[in-house]
Coordinates of C-alpha atoms and ligand atoms in Angstrom, one line a residue:
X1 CA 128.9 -34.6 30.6
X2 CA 125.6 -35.7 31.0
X3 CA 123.8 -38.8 28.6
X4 CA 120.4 -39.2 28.2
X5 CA 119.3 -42.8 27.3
X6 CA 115.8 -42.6 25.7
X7 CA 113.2 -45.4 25.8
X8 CA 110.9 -47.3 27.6
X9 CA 112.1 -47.9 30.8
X10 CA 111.3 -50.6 33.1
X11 CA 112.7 -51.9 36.3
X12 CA 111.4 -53.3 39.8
X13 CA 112.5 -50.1 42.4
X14 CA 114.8 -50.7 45.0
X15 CA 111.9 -49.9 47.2
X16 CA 108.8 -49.9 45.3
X17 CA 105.5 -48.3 46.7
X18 CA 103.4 -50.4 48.8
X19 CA 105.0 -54.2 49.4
X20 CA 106.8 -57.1 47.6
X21 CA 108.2 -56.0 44.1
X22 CA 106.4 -53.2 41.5
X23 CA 107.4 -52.3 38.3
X24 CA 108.3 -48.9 37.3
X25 CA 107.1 -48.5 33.8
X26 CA 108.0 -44.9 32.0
X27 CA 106.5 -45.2 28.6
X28 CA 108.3 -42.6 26.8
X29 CA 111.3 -42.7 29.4
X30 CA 114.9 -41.7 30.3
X31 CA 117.6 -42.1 32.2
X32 CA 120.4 -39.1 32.9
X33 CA 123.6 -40.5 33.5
X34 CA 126.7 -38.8 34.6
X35 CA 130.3 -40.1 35.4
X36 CA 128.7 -43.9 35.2
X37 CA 125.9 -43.4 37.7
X38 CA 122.4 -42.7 37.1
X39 CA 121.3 -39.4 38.1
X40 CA 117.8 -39.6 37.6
X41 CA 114.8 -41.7 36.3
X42 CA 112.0 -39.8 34.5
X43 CA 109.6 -39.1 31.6
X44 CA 111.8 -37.9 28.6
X45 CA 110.4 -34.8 28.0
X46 CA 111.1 -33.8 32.3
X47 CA 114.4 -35.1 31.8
X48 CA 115.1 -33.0 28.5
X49 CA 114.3 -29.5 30.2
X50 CA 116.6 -30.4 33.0
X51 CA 119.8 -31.6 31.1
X52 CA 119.1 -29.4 28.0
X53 CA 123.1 -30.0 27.1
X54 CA 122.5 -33.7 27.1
X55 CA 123.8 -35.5 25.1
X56 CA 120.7 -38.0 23.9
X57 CA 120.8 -41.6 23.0
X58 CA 117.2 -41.8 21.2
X59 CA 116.2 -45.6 21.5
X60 CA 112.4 -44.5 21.4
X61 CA 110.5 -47.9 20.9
X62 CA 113.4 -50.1 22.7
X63 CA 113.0 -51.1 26.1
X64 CA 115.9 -50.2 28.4
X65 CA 115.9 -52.8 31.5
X66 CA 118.3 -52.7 34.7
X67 CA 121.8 -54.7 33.8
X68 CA 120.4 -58.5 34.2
X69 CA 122.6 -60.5 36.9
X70 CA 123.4 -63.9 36.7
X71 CA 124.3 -65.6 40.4
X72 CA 125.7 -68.9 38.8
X73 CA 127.1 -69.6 35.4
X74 CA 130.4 -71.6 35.1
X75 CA 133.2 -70.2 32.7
X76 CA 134.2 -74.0 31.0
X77 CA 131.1 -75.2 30.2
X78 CA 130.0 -72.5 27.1
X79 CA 131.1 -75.1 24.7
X80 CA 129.1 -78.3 26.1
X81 CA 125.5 -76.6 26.0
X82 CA 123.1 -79.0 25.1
X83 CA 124.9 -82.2 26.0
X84 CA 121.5 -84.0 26.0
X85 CA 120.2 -87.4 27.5
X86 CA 122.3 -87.6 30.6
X87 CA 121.7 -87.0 34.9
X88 CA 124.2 -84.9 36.6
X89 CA 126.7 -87.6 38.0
X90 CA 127.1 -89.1 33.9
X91 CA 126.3 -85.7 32.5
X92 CA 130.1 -84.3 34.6
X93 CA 131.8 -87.5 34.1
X94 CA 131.2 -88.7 30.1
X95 CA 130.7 -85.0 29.1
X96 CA 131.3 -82.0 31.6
X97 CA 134.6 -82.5 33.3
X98 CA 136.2 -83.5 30.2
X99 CA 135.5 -80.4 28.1
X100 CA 136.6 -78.7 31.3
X101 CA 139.7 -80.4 31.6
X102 CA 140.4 -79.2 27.6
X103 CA 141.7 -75.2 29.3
X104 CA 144.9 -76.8 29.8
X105 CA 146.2 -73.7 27.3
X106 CA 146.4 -70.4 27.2
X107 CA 145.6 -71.1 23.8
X108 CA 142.6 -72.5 24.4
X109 CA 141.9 -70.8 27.6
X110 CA 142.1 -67.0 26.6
X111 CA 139.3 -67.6 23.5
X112 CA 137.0 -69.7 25.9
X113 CA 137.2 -66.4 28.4
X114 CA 136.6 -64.1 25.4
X115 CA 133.5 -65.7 24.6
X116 CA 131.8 -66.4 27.9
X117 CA 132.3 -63.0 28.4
X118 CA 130.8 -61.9 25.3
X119 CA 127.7 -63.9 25.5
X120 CA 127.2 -62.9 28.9
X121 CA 127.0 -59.1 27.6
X122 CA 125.4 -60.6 24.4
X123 CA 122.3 -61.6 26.9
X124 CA 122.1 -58.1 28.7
X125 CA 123.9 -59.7 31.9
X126 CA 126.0 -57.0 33.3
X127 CA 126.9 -58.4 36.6
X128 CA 127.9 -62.6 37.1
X129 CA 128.5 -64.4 40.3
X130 CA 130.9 -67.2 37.6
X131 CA 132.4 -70.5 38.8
X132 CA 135.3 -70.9 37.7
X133 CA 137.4 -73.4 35.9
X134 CA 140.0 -76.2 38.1
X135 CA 142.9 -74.8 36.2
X136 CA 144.8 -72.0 37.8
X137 CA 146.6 -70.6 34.6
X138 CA 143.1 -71.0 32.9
X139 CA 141.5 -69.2 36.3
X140 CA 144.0 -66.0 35.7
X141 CA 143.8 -65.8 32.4
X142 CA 139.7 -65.4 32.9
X143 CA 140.9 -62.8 35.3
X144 CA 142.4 -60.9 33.1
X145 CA 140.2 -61.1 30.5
X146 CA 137.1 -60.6 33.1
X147 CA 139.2 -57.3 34.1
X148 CA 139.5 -55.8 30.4
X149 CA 135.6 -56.6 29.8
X150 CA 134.0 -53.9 31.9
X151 CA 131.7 -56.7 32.9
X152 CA 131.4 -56.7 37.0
X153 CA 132.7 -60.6 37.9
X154 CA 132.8 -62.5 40.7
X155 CA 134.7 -65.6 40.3
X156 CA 137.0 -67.8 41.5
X157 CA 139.4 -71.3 40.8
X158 CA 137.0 -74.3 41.3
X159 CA 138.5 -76.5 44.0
X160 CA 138.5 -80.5 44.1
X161 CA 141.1 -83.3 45.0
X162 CA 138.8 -86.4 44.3
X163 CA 136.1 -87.7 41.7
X164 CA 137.6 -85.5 39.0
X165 CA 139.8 -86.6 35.7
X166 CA 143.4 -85.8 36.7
X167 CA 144.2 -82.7 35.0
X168 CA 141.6 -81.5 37.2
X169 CA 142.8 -82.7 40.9
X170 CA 144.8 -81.0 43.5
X171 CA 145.8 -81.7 46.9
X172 CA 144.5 -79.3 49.7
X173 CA 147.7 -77.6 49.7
X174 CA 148.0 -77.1 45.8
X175 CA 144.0 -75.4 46.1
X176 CA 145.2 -73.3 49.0
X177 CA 148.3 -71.6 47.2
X178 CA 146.6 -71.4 44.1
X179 CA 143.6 -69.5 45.5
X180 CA 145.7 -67.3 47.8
X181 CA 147.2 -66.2 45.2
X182 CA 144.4 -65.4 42.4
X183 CA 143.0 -63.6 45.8
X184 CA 145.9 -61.5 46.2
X185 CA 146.0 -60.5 42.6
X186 CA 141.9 -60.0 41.8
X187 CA 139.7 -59.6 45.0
X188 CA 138.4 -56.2 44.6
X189 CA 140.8 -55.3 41.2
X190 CA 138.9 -53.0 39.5
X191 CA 135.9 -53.8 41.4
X192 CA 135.8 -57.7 41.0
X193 CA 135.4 -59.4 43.9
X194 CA 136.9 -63.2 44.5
X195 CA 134.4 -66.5 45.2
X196 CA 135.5 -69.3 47.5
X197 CA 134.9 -72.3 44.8
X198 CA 134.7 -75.5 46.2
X199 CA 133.0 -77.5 43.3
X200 CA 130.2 -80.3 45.4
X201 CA 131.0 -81.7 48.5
X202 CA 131.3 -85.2 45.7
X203 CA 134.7 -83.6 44.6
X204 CA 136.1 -82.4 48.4
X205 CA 137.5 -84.1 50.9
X206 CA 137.4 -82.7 54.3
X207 CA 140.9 -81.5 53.9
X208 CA 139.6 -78.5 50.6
X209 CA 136.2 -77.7 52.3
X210 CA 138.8 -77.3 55.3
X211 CA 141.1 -74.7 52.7
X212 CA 138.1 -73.3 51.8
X213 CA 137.1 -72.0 55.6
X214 CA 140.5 -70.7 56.1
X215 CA 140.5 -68.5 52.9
X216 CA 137.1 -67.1 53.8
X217 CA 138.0 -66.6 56.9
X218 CA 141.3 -64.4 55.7
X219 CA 140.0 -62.9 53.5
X220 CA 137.5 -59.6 54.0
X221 CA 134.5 -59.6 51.3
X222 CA 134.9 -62.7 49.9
X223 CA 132.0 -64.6 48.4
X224 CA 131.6 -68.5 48.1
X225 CA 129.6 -70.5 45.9
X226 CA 129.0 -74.2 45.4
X227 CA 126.5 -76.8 44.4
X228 CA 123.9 -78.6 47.4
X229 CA 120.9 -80.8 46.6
X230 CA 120.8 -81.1 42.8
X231 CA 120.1 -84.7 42.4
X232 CA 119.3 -88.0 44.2
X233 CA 122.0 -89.7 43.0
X234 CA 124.4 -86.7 44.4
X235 CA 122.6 -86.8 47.9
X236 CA 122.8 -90.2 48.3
X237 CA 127.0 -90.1 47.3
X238 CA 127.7 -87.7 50.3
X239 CA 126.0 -89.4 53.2
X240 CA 128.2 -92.2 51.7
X241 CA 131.2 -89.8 51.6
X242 CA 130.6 -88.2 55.1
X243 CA 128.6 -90.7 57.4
X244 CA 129.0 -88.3 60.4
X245 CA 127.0 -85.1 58.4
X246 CA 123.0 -85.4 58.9
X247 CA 122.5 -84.1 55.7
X248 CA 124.5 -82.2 52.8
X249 CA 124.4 -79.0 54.0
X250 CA 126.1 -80.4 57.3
X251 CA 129.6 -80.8 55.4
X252 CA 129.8 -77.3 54.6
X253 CA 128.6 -76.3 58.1
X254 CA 131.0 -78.0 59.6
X255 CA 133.8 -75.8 58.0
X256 CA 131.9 -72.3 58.3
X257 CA 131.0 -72.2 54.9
X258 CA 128.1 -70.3 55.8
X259 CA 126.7 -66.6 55.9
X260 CA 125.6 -64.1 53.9
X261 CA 127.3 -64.2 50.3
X262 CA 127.7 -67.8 50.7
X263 CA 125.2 -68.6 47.1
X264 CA 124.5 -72.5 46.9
X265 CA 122.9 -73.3 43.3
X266 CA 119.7 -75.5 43.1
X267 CA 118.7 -76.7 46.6
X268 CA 116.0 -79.1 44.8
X269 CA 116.1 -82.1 47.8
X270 CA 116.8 -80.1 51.1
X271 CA 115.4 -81.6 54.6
X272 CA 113.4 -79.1 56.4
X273 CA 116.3 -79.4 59.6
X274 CA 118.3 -78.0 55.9
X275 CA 115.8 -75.4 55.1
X276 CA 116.1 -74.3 58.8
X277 CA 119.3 -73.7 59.3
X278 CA 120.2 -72.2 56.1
X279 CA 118.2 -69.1 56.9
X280 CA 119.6 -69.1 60.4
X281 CA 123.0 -69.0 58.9
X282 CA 121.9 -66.2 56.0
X283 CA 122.7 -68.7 53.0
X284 CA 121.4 -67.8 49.8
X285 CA 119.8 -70.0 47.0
X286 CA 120.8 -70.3 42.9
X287 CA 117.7 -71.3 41.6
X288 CA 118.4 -72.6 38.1
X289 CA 115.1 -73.7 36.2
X290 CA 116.7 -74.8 32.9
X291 CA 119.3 -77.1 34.4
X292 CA 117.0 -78.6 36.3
X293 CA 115.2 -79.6 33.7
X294 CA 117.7 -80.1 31.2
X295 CA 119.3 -82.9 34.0
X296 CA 116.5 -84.2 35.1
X297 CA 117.2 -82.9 38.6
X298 CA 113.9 -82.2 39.8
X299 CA 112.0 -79.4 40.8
X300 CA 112.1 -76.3 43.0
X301 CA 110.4 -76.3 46.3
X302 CA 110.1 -71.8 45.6
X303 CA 107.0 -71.1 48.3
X304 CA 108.8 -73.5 51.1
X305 CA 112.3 -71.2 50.4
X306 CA 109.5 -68.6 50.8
X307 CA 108.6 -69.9 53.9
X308 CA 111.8 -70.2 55.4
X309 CA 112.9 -66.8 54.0
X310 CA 115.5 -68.0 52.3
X311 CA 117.1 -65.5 49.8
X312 CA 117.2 -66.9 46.2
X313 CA 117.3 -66.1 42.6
X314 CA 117.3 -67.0 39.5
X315 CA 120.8 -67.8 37.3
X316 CA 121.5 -70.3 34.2
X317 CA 123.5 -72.9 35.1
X318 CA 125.3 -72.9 32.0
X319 CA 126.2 -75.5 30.7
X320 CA 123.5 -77.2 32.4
X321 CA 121.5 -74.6 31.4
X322 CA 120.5 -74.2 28.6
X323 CA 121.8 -70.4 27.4
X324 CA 123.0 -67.8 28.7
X325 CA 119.7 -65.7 28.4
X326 CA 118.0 -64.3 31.8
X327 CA 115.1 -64.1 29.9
X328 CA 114.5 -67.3 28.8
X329 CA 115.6 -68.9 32.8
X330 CA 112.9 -66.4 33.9
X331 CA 110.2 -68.6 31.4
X332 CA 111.7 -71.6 33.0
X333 CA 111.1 -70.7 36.0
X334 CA 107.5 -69.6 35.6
X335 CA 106.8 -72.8 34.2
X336 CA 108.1 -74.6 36.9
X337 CA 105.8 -73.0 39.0
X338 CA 103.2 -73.7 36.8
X339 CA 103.9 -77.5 37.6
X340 CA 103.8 -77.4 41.0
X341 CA 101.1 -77.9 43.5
X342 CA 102.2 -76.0 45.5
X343 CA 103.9 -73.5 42.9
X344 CA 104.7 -69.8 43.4
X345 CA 102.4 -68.0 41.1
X346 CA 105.0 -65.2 39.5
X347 CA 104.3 -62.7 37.5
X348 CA 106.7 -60.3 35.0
X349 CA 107.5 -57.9 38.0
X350 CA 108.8 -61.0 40.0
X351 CA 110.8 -62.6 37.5
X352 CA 112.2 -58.9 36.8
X353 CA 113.1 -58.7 40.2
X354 CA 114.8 -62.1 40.4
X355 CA 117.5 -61.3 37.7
X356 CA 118.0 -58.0 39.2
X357 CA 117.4 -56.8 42.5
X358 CA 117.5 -60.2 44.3
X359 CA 120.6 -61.2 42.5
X360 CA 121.9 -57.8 43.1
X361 CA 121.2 -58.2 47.5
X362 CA 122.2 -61.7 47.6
X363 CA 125.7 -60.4 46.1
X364 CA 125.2 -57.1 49.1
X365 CA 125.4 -55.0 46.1
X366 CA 121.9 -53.5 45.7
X367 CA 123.3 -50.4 46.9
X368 CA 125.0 -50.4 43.4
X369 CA 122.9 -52.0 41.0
X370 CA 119.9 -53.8 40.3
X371 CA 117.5 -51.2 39.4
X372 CA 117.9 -47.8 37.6
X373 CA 117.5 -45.7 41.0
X374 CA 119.5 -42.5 40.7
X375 CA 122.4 -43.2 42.5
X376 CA 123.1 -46.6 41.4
X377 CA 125.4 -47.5 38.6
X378 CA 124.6 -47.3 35.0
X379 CA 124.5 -50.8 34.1
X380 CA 121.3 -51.5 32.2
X381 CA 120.9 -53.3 28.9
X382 CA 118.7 -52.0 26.1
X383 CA 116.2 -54.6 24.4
X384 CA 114.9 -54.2 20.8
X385 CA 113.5 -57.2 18.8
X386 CA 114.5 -57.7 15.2
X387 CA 111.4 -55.7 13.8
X388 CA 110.3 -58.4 11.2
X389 CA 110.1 -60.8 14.3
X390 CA 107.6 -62.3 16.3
X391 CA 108.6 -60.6 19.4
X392 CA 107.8 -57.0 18.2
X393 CA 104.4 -58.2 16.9
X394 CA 103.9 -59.1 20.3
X395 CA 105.3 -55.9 21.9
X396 CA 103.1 -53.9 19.2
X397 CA 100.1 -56.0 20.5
X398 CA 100.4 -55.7 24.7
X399 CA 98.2 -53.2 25.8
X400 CA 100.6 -52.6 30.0
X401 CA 104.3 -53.2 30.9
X402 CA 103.7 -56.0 32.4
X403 CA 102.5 -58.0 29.3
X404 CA 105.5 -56.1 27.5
X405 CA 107.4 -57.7 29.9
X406 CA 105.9 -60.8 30.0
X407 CA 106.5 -60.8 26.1
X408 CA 110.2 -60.9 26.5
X409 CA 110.4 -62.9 29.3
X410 CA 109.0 -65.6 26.4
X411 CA 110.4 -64.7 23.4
X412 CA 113.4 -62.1 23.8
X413 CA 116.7 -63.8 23.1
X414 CA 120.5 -62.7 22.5
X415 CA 119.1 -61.2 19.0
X416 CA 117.1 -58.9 21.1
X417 CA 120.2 -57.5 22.7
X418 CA 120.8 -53.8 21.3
X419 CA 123.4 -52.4 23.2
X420 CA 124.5 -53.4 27.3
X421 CA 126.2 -50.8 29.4
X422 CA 128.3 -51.2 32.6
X423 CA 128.7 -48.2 34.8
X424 CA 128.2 -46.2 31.9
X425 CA 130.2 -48.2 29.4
X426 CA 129.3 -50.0 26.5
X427 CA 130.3 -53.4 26.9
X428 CA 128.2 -54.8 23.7
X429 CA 126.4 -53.5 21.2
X430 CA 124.7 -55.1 18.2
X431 CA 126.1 -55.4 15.0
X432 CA 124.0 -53.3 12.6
Ligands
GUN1 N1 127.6 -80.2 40.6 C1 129.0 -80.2 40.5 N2 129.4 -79.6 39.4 C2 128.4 -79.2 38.7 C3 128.2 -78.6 37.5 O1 129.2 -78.2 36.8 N3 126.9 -78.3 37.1 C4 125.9 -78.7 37.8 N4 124.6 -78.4 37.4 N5 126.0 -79.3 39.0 C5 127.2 -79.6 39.4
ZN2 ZN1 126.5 -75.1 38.5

């Protein structure tokens, strides 16, 4: 059966006319969807006299986007959001890895999954690259619930044997079984894919980052994410830690940590012999505005990861971060620029483009997702403002898509979310 979703649609194409990222804007819009894929992309009115048997989902005045995808976002840390007036190293010590260190229960474990999951959907993110808690029960039982959410996750069991609270360390050998084993049980189950999860060099002796080349090495399609250059504080702990690496990226070279769907979050202090080598070896950046802030971290060099062609996008961080909303990270990181003398002057199309298709190819799954191309998955969210609310005003007001767009990128927030589909499937829809 076909299903016709009605509204204004707007994405960046896969391969828009003409060079760097466009947007597609169809005012009075549609998208045909069969079996979970999109079949085609059109005015509503071409679309109609094609699929006359449709069945039609009218959201005439929403905007339906492409599924927003979030590259770095950690499971534990939903309920410390907003832990205020600390750097990174206090901020995981007083604050962080103690909440984290609470999913010592499936009781407490299984609700925490619930919820991350929902407030993922809740913000239109259909696809998350998610880091994962220390805790292997607490890892599985995100599995599971991950698996029953429709939502496309990539995750895996955060790995550490030193400057963590106890319930949180494990020897080499205890990380090694325990990932093997979540690998053998949810790498490509029902098309979620595992994540290599060593947490910062900080936490890792040579002996996990040493784990952590083996299991990528075994292990076909595997992703890996961690944390490089966030803070000076951090930078200044590893060359202390590891007096033989030049620099931070060094201790993750060493072990072949490296390549394309390796995704490093923030990148804020790199070396240029750093930014170098990490497009030689096909890295990719988390660039994650709101943490950056929030901490205190610093600020993102975007035009010089320009220069070096190194792939980035944008993610939330959460619980550094301050939400879970790809809307409001995209403001974040617009301002950022804004700061900068040397700042990347982006526009709504870019910031589209960096929660969607550039997350999308940094995860090598632009094939699948990222824009509303016929052939890709049906994974879009559909965004419609409480109509008393400032937001529509706005909306009402814009004269193009792009200051539509530009209008949500500043004011559209989980309310906004009407309904998110994964391949097809609703996986939220708002409460009437
Ligand atoms: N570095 C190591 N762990 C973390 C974390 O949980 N959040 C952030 N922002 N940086 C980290
Ligand atoms: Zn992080």
């Amino acid at each position: 059966m076909t299903e016709l979703y009605r509204a204004h649609i707007i994405d960046v194409p896969a391969d828009p006319p003409g060079s760097g990222a466009g947007l597609r804007s169809l005012e009075d819009g549609a998208i045909a969807v069969e079996d979970g894929v999109i079949r085609a992309c059109d005015d509503y009115a071409a679309l109609m006299q094609r699929y006359p048997q449709a069945q039609l989902h009218d959201w005439h005045g929403s905007i339906l986007l492409p599924g927003l995808i979030d590259i770095h976002v950690h499971f534990p840390q939903l309920p410390i959001i907003g832990s205020m007036g600390m750097p990174l190293l206090t901020w995981l010590s007083e604050r962080t890895l103690p909440a984290e260190a609470a999913l010592n229960s499936e009781q407490n474990a299984r609700p925490a999954a619930r919820r991350f999951l929902r407030s993922l959907a809740a913000n239109g993110t259909t696809t998350a690259l998610v880091f994962g808690s220390h805790i292997a029960a607490a890892q599985r039982t995100f599995f599971e619930e991950a698996a029953a959410s429709g939502l496309r996750i990539c995750s895996g069991l955060s790995l550490g044997d030193r400057e963590l609270p106890p319930p949180l360390l494990h020897n080499a050998d205890q990380c090694y079984r325990s990932s093997r084993a979540l690998i053998d049980r949810w790498h490509h189950f029902n098309g979620m894919r595992y994540a290599v999860t060593p947490r910062f060099s900080v936490s890792c002796s040579e002996a996990i980052l040493e784990v952590c080349g083996s299991l990528m090495r075994e292990t076909e399609g595997v992703l890996f994410q961690t944390h490089i250059n966030e803070n000076h504080d951090e930078v200044a702990l590893v060359k202390r830690q590891f007096p033989w690496a030049e620099d931070y990226f060094a201790t993750y070279e060493r072990y072949g940590l490296t390549g394309p769907g390796c995704v490093y979050a923030h990148n804020l202090h790199p070396t240029e012999s750093e930014c170098r080598r990490m497009a030689a070896a096909a890295v990719s950046i988390a660039h994650c505005p709101s943490s950056n802030a929030f901490l205190g971290s610093g600020s993102f060099a975007m035009q010089r990861h320009l220069d070096y062609q190194i792939p980035f996008a944008v993610a939330s961080d959460v619980g550094g971060g301050t939400g879970f909303s790809l809307f409001k990270e995209g403001l974040a990181a617009y301002e950022m620029q804004r700061q900068r003398d040397d700042g990347v002057a982006l526009d709504p199309a870019a910031l589209l483009h960096l929660i969607t298709g550039a997350a999308a190819a940094i995860l090598g799954i632009d094939d699948q997702v990222g824009s509303l191309d016929p052939g890709k998955q049906a994974d879009f969210v559909i965004v419609n403002p409480p109509a008393d609310g400032t937001l529509a005003a706005v909306i009402e007001a814009a004269s193009t898509p792009a200051q539509k767009l530009g209008a949500l990128f500043t004011l559209a927030r989980e309310e906004c979310t009407a309904l998110t589909c994964v391949g097809g499937r609703e996986v939220y829809r708002r409460a009437t």
